[in-house]
Amino acid sequence: MSPPNDVGALPQPAGAALPAGIPGAVASPPATIKVSIVEAVRLAVEHFEHGRKAQAESVSLEILAVDPEQPDALHVCGALAHLAGKNGLALALLEKACRLQSGNAQAHYNLGVVYQAVKREDDACACYRSALKLAPAHAGALQNLGNICLFREDFAEAERCYSTGLQLSPDSEILLLAMGMCYTAQRRLAEAGPYFRRSLARAPDSPQVRWEAGQYALMLGDFAAGWVLYEARFPAGDQCKVWRYPYPYPLWQGEDLSGKHLLVHGEQGLGDEIMFLSIVPELIAEGARVSIVGQPHLHDLWRHVFSSSRCYVQLRANEDAWTKVPPDWLPELARDPPDFQIPFASLARFRRNKAADFTRQKPYISCDPLLGEGWSTYLAAELGPRTHKRLRVGIVWAGNPARTNMIANRKDARRSIALNELAALADIPGIDWVSLQTWEAAQQVRDIASRMKVLDCSARLSNFAETAALIDQLDLVMAVDTSVCHLAGAMGKPLLLLLPYAGEWRWGLDPDRALWWPSARLFRQPRAGDWFSVIERLRPVLIAAQAEKAALG
């Protein structure tokens, strides 16, 4: 879950001219001020507070032409610069305004907003705290400080901020939502529920409220309600990083698909794609003809798994790739137009509405035999012939950090573990460790070579068809919550899944098992950040698995 929307200085405006005489300014010299400075300041602030940006700017520029250090005019111009997207200039103006008028709570708050926008969280927190010392009931400062604390997992401080805010505004749907999310992140789910319900009651059409409440419902196993709310992921937009191309075909709403052509297409991450496409074999069995649009790394795998379907590639890099750049294969699809189209995750609304529906969940991914032979030869050369005396364990310990998205990057850090910590398991006899890790974290294999022997396969894992073929050669997979764990589950491979304390909705509340992947056994952190306890629980399981394999031989 992502923190609720931060409170900004003003709603997003068009760009505005900026103060003359300041680096980056484009304004023309203002006319001579015709009223007293006091009256001009009053007018500038009034214009600003009522959203009249051009008038606020004009009056402020006139004030600064007469008095370049007038703090209120600097404050107004700083806020306007921020709204125009010129945060460097906004910081210079607001920092000066706060120095000259240290008792202005709103100036400290707006400076905090800009610091937060440029990802200077510590400075933003300091500004919000300064604003709250001057104005303890400042709603924006309470909410934004709470959001940063929630993001950092400082739950006690986040809860204090939201609680204070709710005392002042008990019907604020954003604060109600924030408190529900705060309790959910602490796995205090019974306490979270009333806040989600109240937030929904106050703002039943808010995409963000519906999106977060939907994830809460899905975590509890209330699928019928959860999937309906989950549809808000699209209007919620940038909050949840999902996009879809506007295909010109009717949206499938559960109609009979016998003899019909259905286009299913991507929207989220690799793991989501693997997870939700587990429903497609059922649709094909019901007589549907399915075309699949997915991410490049999965394309070769889907062509093998869904050999009777047409599979196309759609980029996942950014919103433009999904909504503004038509795919080059669209004309081919138009020659055999689908009867219906649907995003991957929306399939669950029609096929996974209760726990019993998951009993249809079968392994559906197989590897390409030719790729499998290649990996068999490679592993035999590196590890020796496959034997019942040794257990081959594939490991994945980290996701792919999203450097341009702080929320996603922090989430990735929480779900990841350093390979150095897993090296505590290196002394278990009879195990060959095989890395399924890609991206930057793969280099950790070299870093721990003196403590743990791990076969690094990253150079050969060019796509998920290769990864599936490698997994097929292993006895089990041990992974954190990333796309490879879904791949192993979809193959029916025994999976030891390492989860953070506050796991995602898809893993539900069962301490050991997951509805999506019956072959998975869950190992949840007992406390936030406590991977040590997880590793200690893994040890006897791995020892038993190795002994069981040896006994079978």
Coordinates of C-alpha atoms in Angstrom, one line a residue:
M1 CA 0.0 0.0 0.0
S2 CA 1.1 3.5 -0.7
P3 CA 0.7 6.5 1.7
P4 CA -2.3 8.6 0.9
N5 CA -1.9 11.7 -1.3
D6 CA 0.2 14.3 0.3
V7 CA -1.3 17.7 0.9
G8 CA 0.3 20.3 -1.4
A9 CA 0.3 24.1 -1.4
L10 CA -2.5 24.5 -3.9
P11 CA -4.3 22.3 -6.5
Q12 CA -2.1 21.8 -9.6
P13 CA -2.2 25.0 -11.7
A14 CA -0.8 26.1 -15.0
G15 CA 2.7 27.7 -14.9
A16 CA 3.0 31.3 -13.8
A17 CA 5.6 34.1 -14.3
L18 CA 8.0 34.4 -11.4
P19 CA 9.5 37.4 -9.5
A20 CA 11.8 39.7 -11.4
G21 CA 15.4 40.1 -10.1
I22 CA 15.5 36.4 -9.0
P23 CA 17.5 33.8 -11.0
G24 CA 15.1 32.0 -13.3
A25 CA 12.5 34.7 -13.3
V26 CA 10.7 35.6 -16.5
A27 CA 8.4 38.3 -15.3
S28 CA 8.4 41.9 -16.7
P29 CA 9.2 44.7 -14.2
P30 CA 6.0 45.4 -12.2
A31 CA 4.2 48.6 -12.2
T32 CA 4.8 51.0 -9.2
I33 CA 2.8 49.9 -6.2
K34 CA -0.3 52.1 -5.7
V35 CA -1.3 51.1 -2.2
S36 CA 0.4 50.6 1.2
I37 CA 2.6 47.6 1.6
V38 CA 0.3 46.3 4.3
E39 CA -2.8 46.6 2.0
A40 CA -0.8 45.0 -0.9
V41 CA 0.2 42.1 1.2
R42 CA -3.4 41.5 2.3
L43 CA -4.5 41.6 -1.3
A44 CA -1.7 39.2 -2.5
V45 CA -2.5 36.6 0.3
E46 CA -6.2 36.9 -0.4
H47 CA -5.7 36.3 -4.1
F48 CA -3.4 33.4 -3.4
E49 CA -5.8 31.7 -0.9
H50 CA -8.7 32.0 -3.4
G51 CA -6.6 30.5 -6.2
R52 CA -6.3 33.7 -8.2
K53 CA -2.7 33.0 -9.2
A54 CA -2.1 35.7 -11.8
Q55 CA -3.4 38.4 -9.5
A56 CA -1.4 37.1 -6.5
E57 CA 1.7 37.0 -8.5
S58 CA 1.2 40.5 -9.9
V59 CA 0.7 42.1 -6.5
S60 CA 3.6 40.2 -5.0
L61 CA 5.9 41.3 -7.7
E62 CA 4.9 44.9 -7.1
I63 CA 5.6 44.4 -3.3
L64 CA 9.1 42.9 -4.0
A65 CA 10.0 45.7 -6.4
V66 CA 9.6 48.1 -3.4
D67 CA 10.7 45.7 -0.6
P68 CA 12.8 42.7 -1.9
E69 CA 12.7 41.2 1.6
Q70 CA 9.0 41.4 2.3
P71 CA 8.3 37.8 3.7
D72 CA 4.7 37.4 2.7
A73 CA 5.4 38.3 -0.9
L74 CA 8.3 35.9 -0.9
H75 CA 6.1 33.3 0.5
V76 CA 3.4 33.8 -2.1
C77 CA 5.9 33.8 -5.0
G78 CA 7.6 30.7 -3.6
A79 CA 4.4 28.8 -3.5
L80 CA 3.6 29.9 -7.0
A81 CA 7.0 28.8 -8.2
H82 CA 6.4 25.4 -6.7
L83 CA 3.0 25.1 -8.5
A84 CA 4.8 26.1 -11.7
G85 CA 7.2 23.2 -11.2
K86 CA 10.2 25.4 -10.5
N87 CA 11.2 23.8 -7.1
G88 CA 14.7 25.2 -7.0
L89 CA 13.4 28.7 -7.2
A90 CA 10.6 27.9 -4.8
L91 CA 13.1 26.6 -2.2
A92 CA 15.2 29.8 -2.4
L93 CA 12.1 32.0 -2.0
L94 CA 10.5 30.0 0.8
E95 CA 13.7 29.5 2.8
K96 CA 14.2 33.2 2.7
A97 CA 10.6 33.8 3.7
C98 CA 10.9 31.5 6.7
R99 CA 14.2 33.1 7.8
L100 CA 12.6 36.5 7.7
Q101 CA 9.3 35.4 9.3
S102 CA 10.0 32.4 11.5
G103 CA 6.6 32.5 13.2
N104 CA 4.6 31.9 10.0
A105 CA 3.3 28.3 10.3
Q106 CA 2.0 28.2 6.7
A107 CA 5.4 29.3 5.3
H108 CA 7.1 26.4 7.1
Y109 CA 4.4 24.1 5.9
N110 CA 4.8 25.2 2.2
L111 CA 8.6 24.9 2.5
G112 CA 8.0 21.4 3.7
V113 CA 5.8 20.6 0.7
V114 CA 8.6 21.7 -1.6
Y115 CA 11.3 19.7 0.3
Q116 CA 9.0 16.7 0.0
A117 CA 8.6 17.2 -3.7
V118 CA 12.4 17.1 -4.2
K119 CA 12.7 14.1 -1.9
R120 CA 14.4 15.8 1.0
E121 CA 12.3 14.0 3.6
D122 CA 14.3 15.0 6.7
D123 CA 14.1 18.6 5.8
A124 CA 10.4 18.3 5.0
C125 CA 9.7 16.6 8.4
A126 CA 11.6 19.4 10.2
C127 CA 9.4 22.0 8.4
Y128 CA 6.2 20.2 9.2
R129 CA 7.2 20.0 12.9
S130 CA 8.1 23.7 12.9
A131 CA 4.6 24.4 11.5
L132 CA 3.0 22.2 14.1
K133 CA 4.8 24.0 17.0
L134 CA 3.3 27.2 15.8
A135 CA -0.1 25.8 14.8
P136 CA -0.7 22.4 16.4
A137 CA -4.0 22.0 14.5
H138 CA -2.4 22.5 11.0
A139 CA -4.2 19.8 9.1
G140 CA -1.8 19.7 6.1
A141 CA 1.3 19.4 8.3
L142 CA -0.3 16.6 10.3
Q143 CA -1.2 14.7 7.3
N144 CA 2.1 15.1 5.4
L145 CA 4.2 14.4 8.4
G146 CA 2.1 11.3 9.1
N147 CA 2.5 10.1 5.5
I148 CA 6.3 10.4 5.7
C149 CA 6.3 8.5 9.0
L150 CA 4.1 5.8 7.6
F151 CA 6.4 5.5 4.6
R152 CA 9.3 5.1 6.9
E153 CA 7.5 2.6 9.1
D154 CA 7.6 5.0 12.1
F155 CA 4.1 3.8 12.9
A156 CA 3.8 5.4 16.4
E157 CA 4.5 8.9 15.0
A158 CA 2.3 8.4 12.0
E159 CA -0.6 7.2 14.2
R160 CA -0.2 10.3 16.5
C161 CA -0.4 12.6 13.5
Y162 CA -3.4 11.0 12.0
S163 CA -5.2 10.7 15.3
T164 CA -4.6 14.4 16.0
G165 CA -5.9 15.3 12.6
L166 CA -9.0 13.2 13.0
Q167 CA -9.8 14.9 16.3
L168 CA -9.9 18.1 14.4
S169 CA -11.5 16.7 11.2
P170 CA -13.3 13.4 12.2
D171 CA -14.9 13.1 8.7
S172 CA -11.7 13.5 6.6
E173 CA -11.8 10.6 4.2
I174 CA -8.0 11.0 3.5
L175 CA -7.1 10.9 7.2
L176 CA -9.5 8.0 7.8
L177 CA -7.9 6.1 4.9
A178 CA -4.4 6.9 6.3
M179 CA -5.3 5.5 9.7
G180 CA -6.6 2.4 8.1
M181 CA -3.4 2.0 6.1
C182 CA -1.3 2.7 9.2
Y183 CA -3.0 -0.1 11.1
T184 CA -2.8 -2.5 8.2
A185 CA 0.9 -1.9 7.9
Q186 CA 1.2 -3.0 11.5
R187 CA -1.1 -6.1 10.9
R188 CA -3.6 -4.6 13.3
L189 CA -6.3 -5.5 10.8
A190 CA -9.3 -5.5 13.1
E191 CA -8.5 -1.9 14.0
A192 CA -8.0 -0.9 10.4
G193 CA -11.4 -2.1 9.2
P194 CA -13.6 0.7 10.7
Y195 CA -11.4 3.3 9.2
F196 CA -11.6 1.9 5.7
R197 CA -15.4 1.6 6.0
R198 CA -15.8 5.1 7.3
S199 CA -13.5 6.5 4.5
L200 CA -15.5 4.6 1.9
A201 CA -18.7 6.0 3.4
R202 CA -17.4 9.5 3.2
A203 CA -16.0 9.2 -0.3
P204 CA -17.5 6.2 -2.1
D205 CA -16.3 7.4 -5.5
S206 CA -12.7 8.3 -4.6
P207 CA -10.3 6.1 -6.6
Q208 CA -7.6 6.2 -4.0
V209 CA -10.0 5.2 -1.2
R210 CA -11.5 2.4 -3.2
W211 CA -8.1 1.1 -4.4
E212 CA -6.7 0.9 -0.8
A213 CA -10.0 -0.4 0.7
G214 CA -10.0 -3.1 -2.1
Q215 CA -6.6 -4.3 -1.2
Y216 CA -7.7 -4.5 2.5
A217 CA -10.8 -6.6 1.5
L218 CA -8.7 -8.9 -0.6
M219 CA -6.2 -9.5 2.2
L220 CA -9.1 -10.5 4.4
G221 CA -10.4 -12.9 1.7
D222 CA -13.5 -10.8 0.9
F223 CA -12.9 -11.3 -2.8
A224 CA -16.4 -10.5 -4.1
A225 CA -16.2 -6.9 -2.6
G226 CA -12.4 -6.6 -3.0
W227 CA -12.3 -7.2 -6.8
V228 CA -15.0 -4.6 -7.4
L229 CA -13.0 -2.0 -5.4
Y230 CA -9.8 -3.2 -7.0
E231 CA -11.0 -1.8 -10.4
A232 CA -10.2 1.7 -9.0
R233 CA -6.6 1.0 -9.7
F234 CA -7.0 2.7 -13.1
P235 CA -8.5 6.0 -12.1
A236 CA -6.2 6.1 -9.1
G237 CA -3.4 6.3 -11.8
D238 CA 0.0 7.2 -10.5
Q239 CA -0.8 6.1 -7.0
C240 CA -0.7 2.4 -8.0
K241 CA 1.4 2.5 -11.2
V242 CA -1.0 0.7 -13.5
W243 CA -1.7 1.6 -17.1
R244 CA -3.6 0.1 -20.0
Y245 CA -3.8 0.8 -23.6
P246 CA -7.3 2.0 -24.8
Y247 CA -8.2 -1.0 -27.0
P248 CA -11.3 -0.3 -29.1
Y249 CA -13.1 -3.5 -28.1
P250 CA -15.9 -4.1 -25.6
L251 CA -14.8 -4.8 -22.0
W252 CA -15.6 -8.4 -21.0
Q253 CA -18.1 -8.5 -18.2
G254 CA -18.4 -12.2 -17.7
E255 CA -20.3 -13.1 -20.8
D256 CA -20.2 -16.7 -22.2
L257 CA -16.9 -17.0 -24.1
S258 CA -17.6 -20.1 -26.1
G259 CA -16.4 -19.4 -29.6
K260 CA -15.5 -15.8 -28.7
H261 CA -12.2 -14.0 -29.2
L262 CA -10.9 -12.4 -25.9
L263 CA -7.9 -10.1 -25.7
V264 CA -6.2 -10.1 -22.3
H265 CA -3.7 -7.4 -21.8
G266 CA -1.1 -6.1 -19.3
E267 CA -1.2 -3.4 -16.7
Q268 CA 1.1 -4.1 -13.8
G269 CA 4.3 -5.9 -12.9
L270 CA 5.7 -9.3 -14.0
G271 CA 4.5 -11.2 -11.0
D272 CA 1.0 -9.8 -11.4
E273 CA 1.0 -11.0 -15.1
I274 CA 2.0 -14.5 -14.1
M275 CA -0.5 -14.6 -11.3
F276 CA -3.6 -13.5 -13.1
L277 CA -2.8 -15.3 -16.3
S278 CA -3.3 -18.5 -14.3
I279 CA -7.0 -18.0 -15.0
V280 CA -6.6 -18.0 -18.8
P281 CA -6.3 -21.9 -19.2
E282 CA -9.8 -22.1 -17.7
L283 CA -11.2 -19.6 -20.3
I284 CA -9.6 -21.6 -23.1
A285 CA -11.1 -24.8 -21.7
E286 CA -14.5 -23.0 -21.8
G287 CA -14.1 -22.5 -25.5
A288 CA -12.5 -19.0 -25.7
R289 CA -10.0 -18.0 -28.2
V290 CA -7.5 -15.9 -26.3
S291 CA -4.9 -13.3 -27.5
I292 CA -2.4 -12.2 -24.9
V293 CA -0.5 -8.9 -24.7
G294 CA 2.3 -9.0 -22.1
Q295 CA 5.7 -7.7 -21.2
P296 CA 8.8 -8.5 -23.3
H297 CA 10.5 -10.6 -20.6
L298 CA 7.5 -13.0 -20.6
H299 CA 6.8 -13.1 -24.3
D300 CA 8.8 -16.2 -25.2
L301 CA 7.3 -18.0 -22.2
W302 CA 3.7 -17.2 -23.2
R303 CA 4.4 -18.3 -26.8
H304 CA 5.3 -21.7 -25.4
V305 CA 2.7 -22.0 -22.7
F306 CA -0.2 -20.6 -24.8
S307 CA 0.9 -22.1 -28.1
S308 CA -2.6 -21.9 -29.6
S309 CA -2.9 -18.2 -28.8
R310 CA -1.4 -15.2 -30.4
C311 CA 1.0 -13.4 -28.1
Y312 CA 2.1 -9.8 -28.5
V313 CA 4.5 -7.5 -26.7
Q314 CA 3.5 -4.3 -25.0
L315 CA 6.1 -2.2 -23.3
R316 CA 5.8 -1.5 -19.6
A317 CA 8.4 1.2 -19.3
N318 CA 6.0 4.1 -18.7
E319 CA 2.6 5.5 -19.2
D320 CA 3.4 6.8 -22.7
A321 CA 4.3 3.2 -23.9
W322 CA 0.8 2.1 -22.8
T323 CA -1.5 4.9 -23.8
K324 CA 0.2 7.2 -26.4
V325 CA 2.3 4.9 -28.6
P326 CA 0.2 2.5 -30.7
P327 CA 1.7 -1.0 -30.8
D328 CA 3.0 -2.0 -34.2
W329 CA 1.0 -5.2 -34.2
L330 CA -2.4 -3.4 -33.7
P331 CA -3.3 -3.6 -37.4
E332 CA -2.8 -7.4 -37.3
L333 CA -5.2 -7.7 -34.4
A334 CA -7.7 -5.4 -36.2
R335 CA -7.9 -7.9 -39.0
D336 CA -9.2 -10.5 -36.6
P337 CA -10.8 -8.2 -34.0
P338 CA -11.5 -9.6 -30.5
D339 CA -15.1 -9.8 -29.3
F340 CA -14.0 -8.6 -25.9
Q341 CA -10.9 -7.2 -24.1
I342 CA -9.9 -7.2 -20.5
P343 CA -6.9 -6.2 -18.3
F344 CA -5.2 -9.2 -16.7
A345 CA -6.2 -8.4 -13.1
S346 CA -9.8 -7.9 -13.9
L347 CA -10.2 -11.5 -14.8
A348 CA -10.2 -12.4 -11.1
R349 CA -13.5 -10.5 -10.6
F350 CA -15.2 -13.2 -12.7
R351 CA -13.3 -16.3 -11.7
R352 CA -11.9 -15.9 -8.1
N353 CA -14.8 -14.6 -5.9
K354 CA -14.5 -17.1 -3.1
A355 CA -11.8 -19.3 -1.6
A356 CA -13.4 -22.4 -3.2
D357 CA -12.7 -20.9 -6.6
F358 CA -9.0 -21.3 -6.0
T359 CA -9.3 -25.1 -6.0
R360 CA -9.3 -24.8 -9.8
Q361 CA -5.8 -23.3 -9.5
K362 CA -3.5 -25.8 -11.2
P363 CA 0.1 -25.5 -12.3
Y364 CA -0.1 -24.1 -15.8
I365 CA 3.5 -23.1 -16.8
S366 CA 5.8 -25.7 -18.3
C367 CA 9.3 -25.1 -19.7
D368 CA 10.5 -25.4 -23.3
P369 CA 12.1 -28.9 -23.5
L370 CA 15.0 -27.7 -25.6
L371 CA 15.8 -25.0 -23.1
G372 CA 15.5 -27.6 -20.3
E373 CA 18.1 -29.8 -22.0
G374 CA 20.4 -26.8 -22.2
W375 CA 20.1 -26.1 -18.5
S376 CA 20.5 -29.8 -17.6
T377 CA 23.8 -29.9 -19.5
Y378 CA 25.0 -26.6 -17.9
L379 CA 24.1 -27.7 -14.3
A380 CA 25.8 -31.1 -14.8
A381 CA 29.0 -29.3 -15.9
E382 CA 28.9 -26.9 -13.0
L383 CA 27.5 -29.0 -10.2
G384 CA 28.1 -32.6 -11.3
P385 CA 25.5 -35.1 -12.4
R386 CA 22.1 -34.8 -10.8
T387 CA 21.9 -37.2 -7.9
H388 CA 19.5 -38.1 -5.1
K389 CA 22.2 -37.3 -2.6
R390 CA 22.1 -33.6 -3.2
L391 CA 19.2 -31.1 -3.1
R392 CA 19.2 -28.4 -5.8
V393 CA 17.7 -25.2 -4.3
G394 CA 17.1 -22.1 -6.4
I395 CA 17.2 -18.8 -4.5
V396 CA 16.0 -15.3 -5.1
W397 CA 16.7 -12.8 -2.4
A398 CA 15.8 -9.4 -3.9
G399 CA 13.5 -7.5 -6.2
N400 CA 14.4 -4.9 -8.8
P401 CA 14.8 -1.5 -7.1
A402 CA 12.7 1.3 -8.7
R403 CA 15.1 4.2 -8.5
T404 CA 12.7 6.8 -9.8
N405 CA 9.9 5.9 -7.4
M406 CA 10.6 6.3 -3.7
I407 CA 7.5 4.4 -2.6
A408 CA 8.3 1.4 -4.8
N409 CA 11.9 1.5 -3.9
R410 CA 11.2 1.4 -0.2
K411 CA 8.7 -1.4 -0.7
D412 CA 11.3 -3.4 -2.6
A413 CA 13.8 -2.9 0.2
R414 CA 11.3 -4.2 2.8
R415 CA 10.7 -7.4 0.8
S416 CA 14.3 -8.1 0.0
I417 CA 17.0 -9.7 2.0
A418 CA 20.8 -9.6 1.6
L419 CA 22.3 -12.8 0.4
N420 CA 24.9 -12.4 3.1
E421 CA 22.1 -13.2 5.6
L422 CA 21.0 -16.3 3.8
A423 CA 24.7 -17.5 4.0
A424 CA 23.8 -18.6 7.5
L425 CA 22.2 -21.7 5.8
A426 CA 25.4 -22.5 3.9
D427 CA 26.5 -25.1 6.4
I428 CA 23.5 -27.4 5.7
P429 CA 25.1 -30.5 4.0
G430 CA 23.9 -31.9 0.7
I431 CA 22.5 -28.7 -0.9
D432 CA 23.6 -27.1 -4.2
W433 CA 22.6 -23.5 -4.2
V434 CA 21.6 -22.1 -7.6
S435 CA 20.9 -18.4 -8.1
L436 CA 17.8 -17.4 -10.0
Q437 CA 18.6 -13.7 -9.1
T438 CA 18.9 -11.1 -11.8
W439 CA 19.4 -7.3 -11.8
E440 CA 22.0 -5.7 -9.5
A441 CA 21.5 -8.0 -6.6
A442 CA 23.0 -10.9 -8.6
Q443 CA 26.5 -9.6 -8.0
Q444 CA 26.1 -10.5 -4.3
V445 CA 27.0 -14.0 -5.2
R446 CA 30.6 -12.9 -5.7
D447 CA 30.6 -10.9 -2.5
I448 CA 29.9 -13.9 -0.3
A449 CA 31.9 -16.5 -2.3
S450 CA 34.1 -17.2 0.8
R451 CA 31.1 -18.0 3.0
M452 CA 28.6 -19.7 0.6
K453 CA 29.0 -21.4 -2.8
V454 CA 26.2 -20.3 -5.1
L455 CA 26.0 -20.9 -8.8
D456 CA 25.4 -17.6 -10.5
C457 CA 23.2 -18.1 -13.6
S458 CA 22.3 -14.4 -14.1
A459 CA 24.2 -14.1 -17.4
R460 CA 22.1 -16.9 -19.0
L461 CA 18.7 -15.7 -17.6
S462 CA 17.7 -13.4 -20.5
N463 CA 14.0 -13.9 -20.1
F464 CA 11.4 -15.9 -18.1
A465 CA 11.4 -18.8 -20.6
E466 CA 15.0 -19.4 -19.6
T467 CA 14.2 -19.0 -15.9
A468 CA 11.3 -21.5 -16.1
A469 CA 13.6 -24.0 -17.8
L470 CA 16.2 -23.6 -15.0
I471 CA 13.5 -23.9 -12.3
D472 CA 12.4 -27.2 -13.9
Q473 CA 15.9 -28.6 -13.2
L474 CA 15.7 -27.8 -9.5
D475 CA 14.1 -29.5 -6.5
L476 CA 12.7 -26.5 -4.9
V477 CA 12.8 -22.7 -4.9
M478 CA 13.4 -20.4 -2.0
A479 CA 12.4 -16.8 -2.8
V480 CA 11.3 -13.4 -1.6
D481 CA 8.1 -11.8 -2.9
T482 CA 9.1 -11.1 -6.4
S483 CA 8.2 -12.3 -9.9
V484 CA 10.2 -15.5 -9.7
C485 CA 8.2 -16.8 -6.8
H486 CA 5.0 -16.5 -8.9
L487 CA 6.8 -18.3 -11.7
A488 CA 7.8 -21.2 -9.4
G489 CA 4.2 -21.3 -8.0
A490 CA 2.7 -21.4 -11.5
M491 CA 4.9 -24.3 -12.3
G492 CA 3.9 -26.2 -9.2
K493 CA 7.5 -26.3 -8.0
P494 CA 7.8 -26.6 -4.2
L495 CA 8.3 -23.0 -3.0
L496 CA 9.6 -21.6 0.3
L497 CA 8.3 -18.0 0.2
L498 CA 10.0 -15.4 2.5
L499 CA 7.6 -12.6 3.3
P500 CA 8.0 -9.3 5.2
Y501 CA 6.0 -8.6 8.3
A502 CA 3.2 -6.7 6.5
G503 CA 2.9 -8.8 3.4
E504 CA 0.9 -7.9 0.3
W505 CA -2.8 -8.6 0.0
R506 CA -2.2 -11.5 -2.4
W507 CA -0.8 -13.7 0.4
G508 CA -3.8 -13.4 2.6
L509 CA -3.8 -14.1 6.3
D510 CA -3.0 -17.8 6.5
P511 CA 0.3 -18.1 8.3
D512 CA 1.6 -21.0 6.1
R513 CA -0.3 -21.3 2.8
A514 CA -1.3 -19.2 -0.2
L515 CA -4.5 -19.6 -2.2
W516 CA -2.8 -18.6 -5.5
W517 CA 0.0 -21.2 -5.3
P518 CA -0.7 -24.5 -3.5
S519 CA 2.9 -25.5 -3.8
A520 CA 4.0 -22.5 -1.7
R521 CA 4.9 -22.6 2.0
L522 CA 5.0 -19.2 3.6
F523 CA 7.6 -17.9 6.1
R524 CA 6.5 -14.5 7.4
Q525 CA 8.6 -12.2 9.5
P526 CA 7.3 -12.2 13.1
R527 CA 8.4 -8.6 13.5
A528 CA 9.2 -5.9 11.0
G529 CA 12.6 -6.4 9.5
D530 CA 13.3 -9.7 11.4
W531 CA 14.7 -12.0 8.7
F532 CA 16.8 -13.8 11.3
S533 CA 13.8 -15.6 12.7
V534 CA 12.7 -16.5 9.1
I535 CA 16.1 -18.0 8.4
E536 CA 16.0 -20.1 11.6
R537 CA 12.6 -21.5 10.6
L538 CA 13.9 -22.3 7.1
R539 CA 16.8 -24.4 8.4
P540 CA 14.9 -27.5 9.6
V541 CA 12.7 -27.4 6.5
L542 CA 15.7 -27.5 4.2
I543 CA 17.4 -30.2 6.3
A544 CA 14.2 -32.3 6.1
A545 CA 13.9 -31.8 2.3
Q546 CA 17.4 -32.9 1.7
A547 CA 17.0 -35.9 3.9
E548 CA 13.8 -36.8 2.2
K549 CA 15.3 -36.7 -1.2
A550 CA 18.3 -38.8 -0.1
A551 CA 16.0 -41.4 1.4
L552 CA 14.0 -41.6 -1.9
G553 CA 17.2 -42.5 -3.7

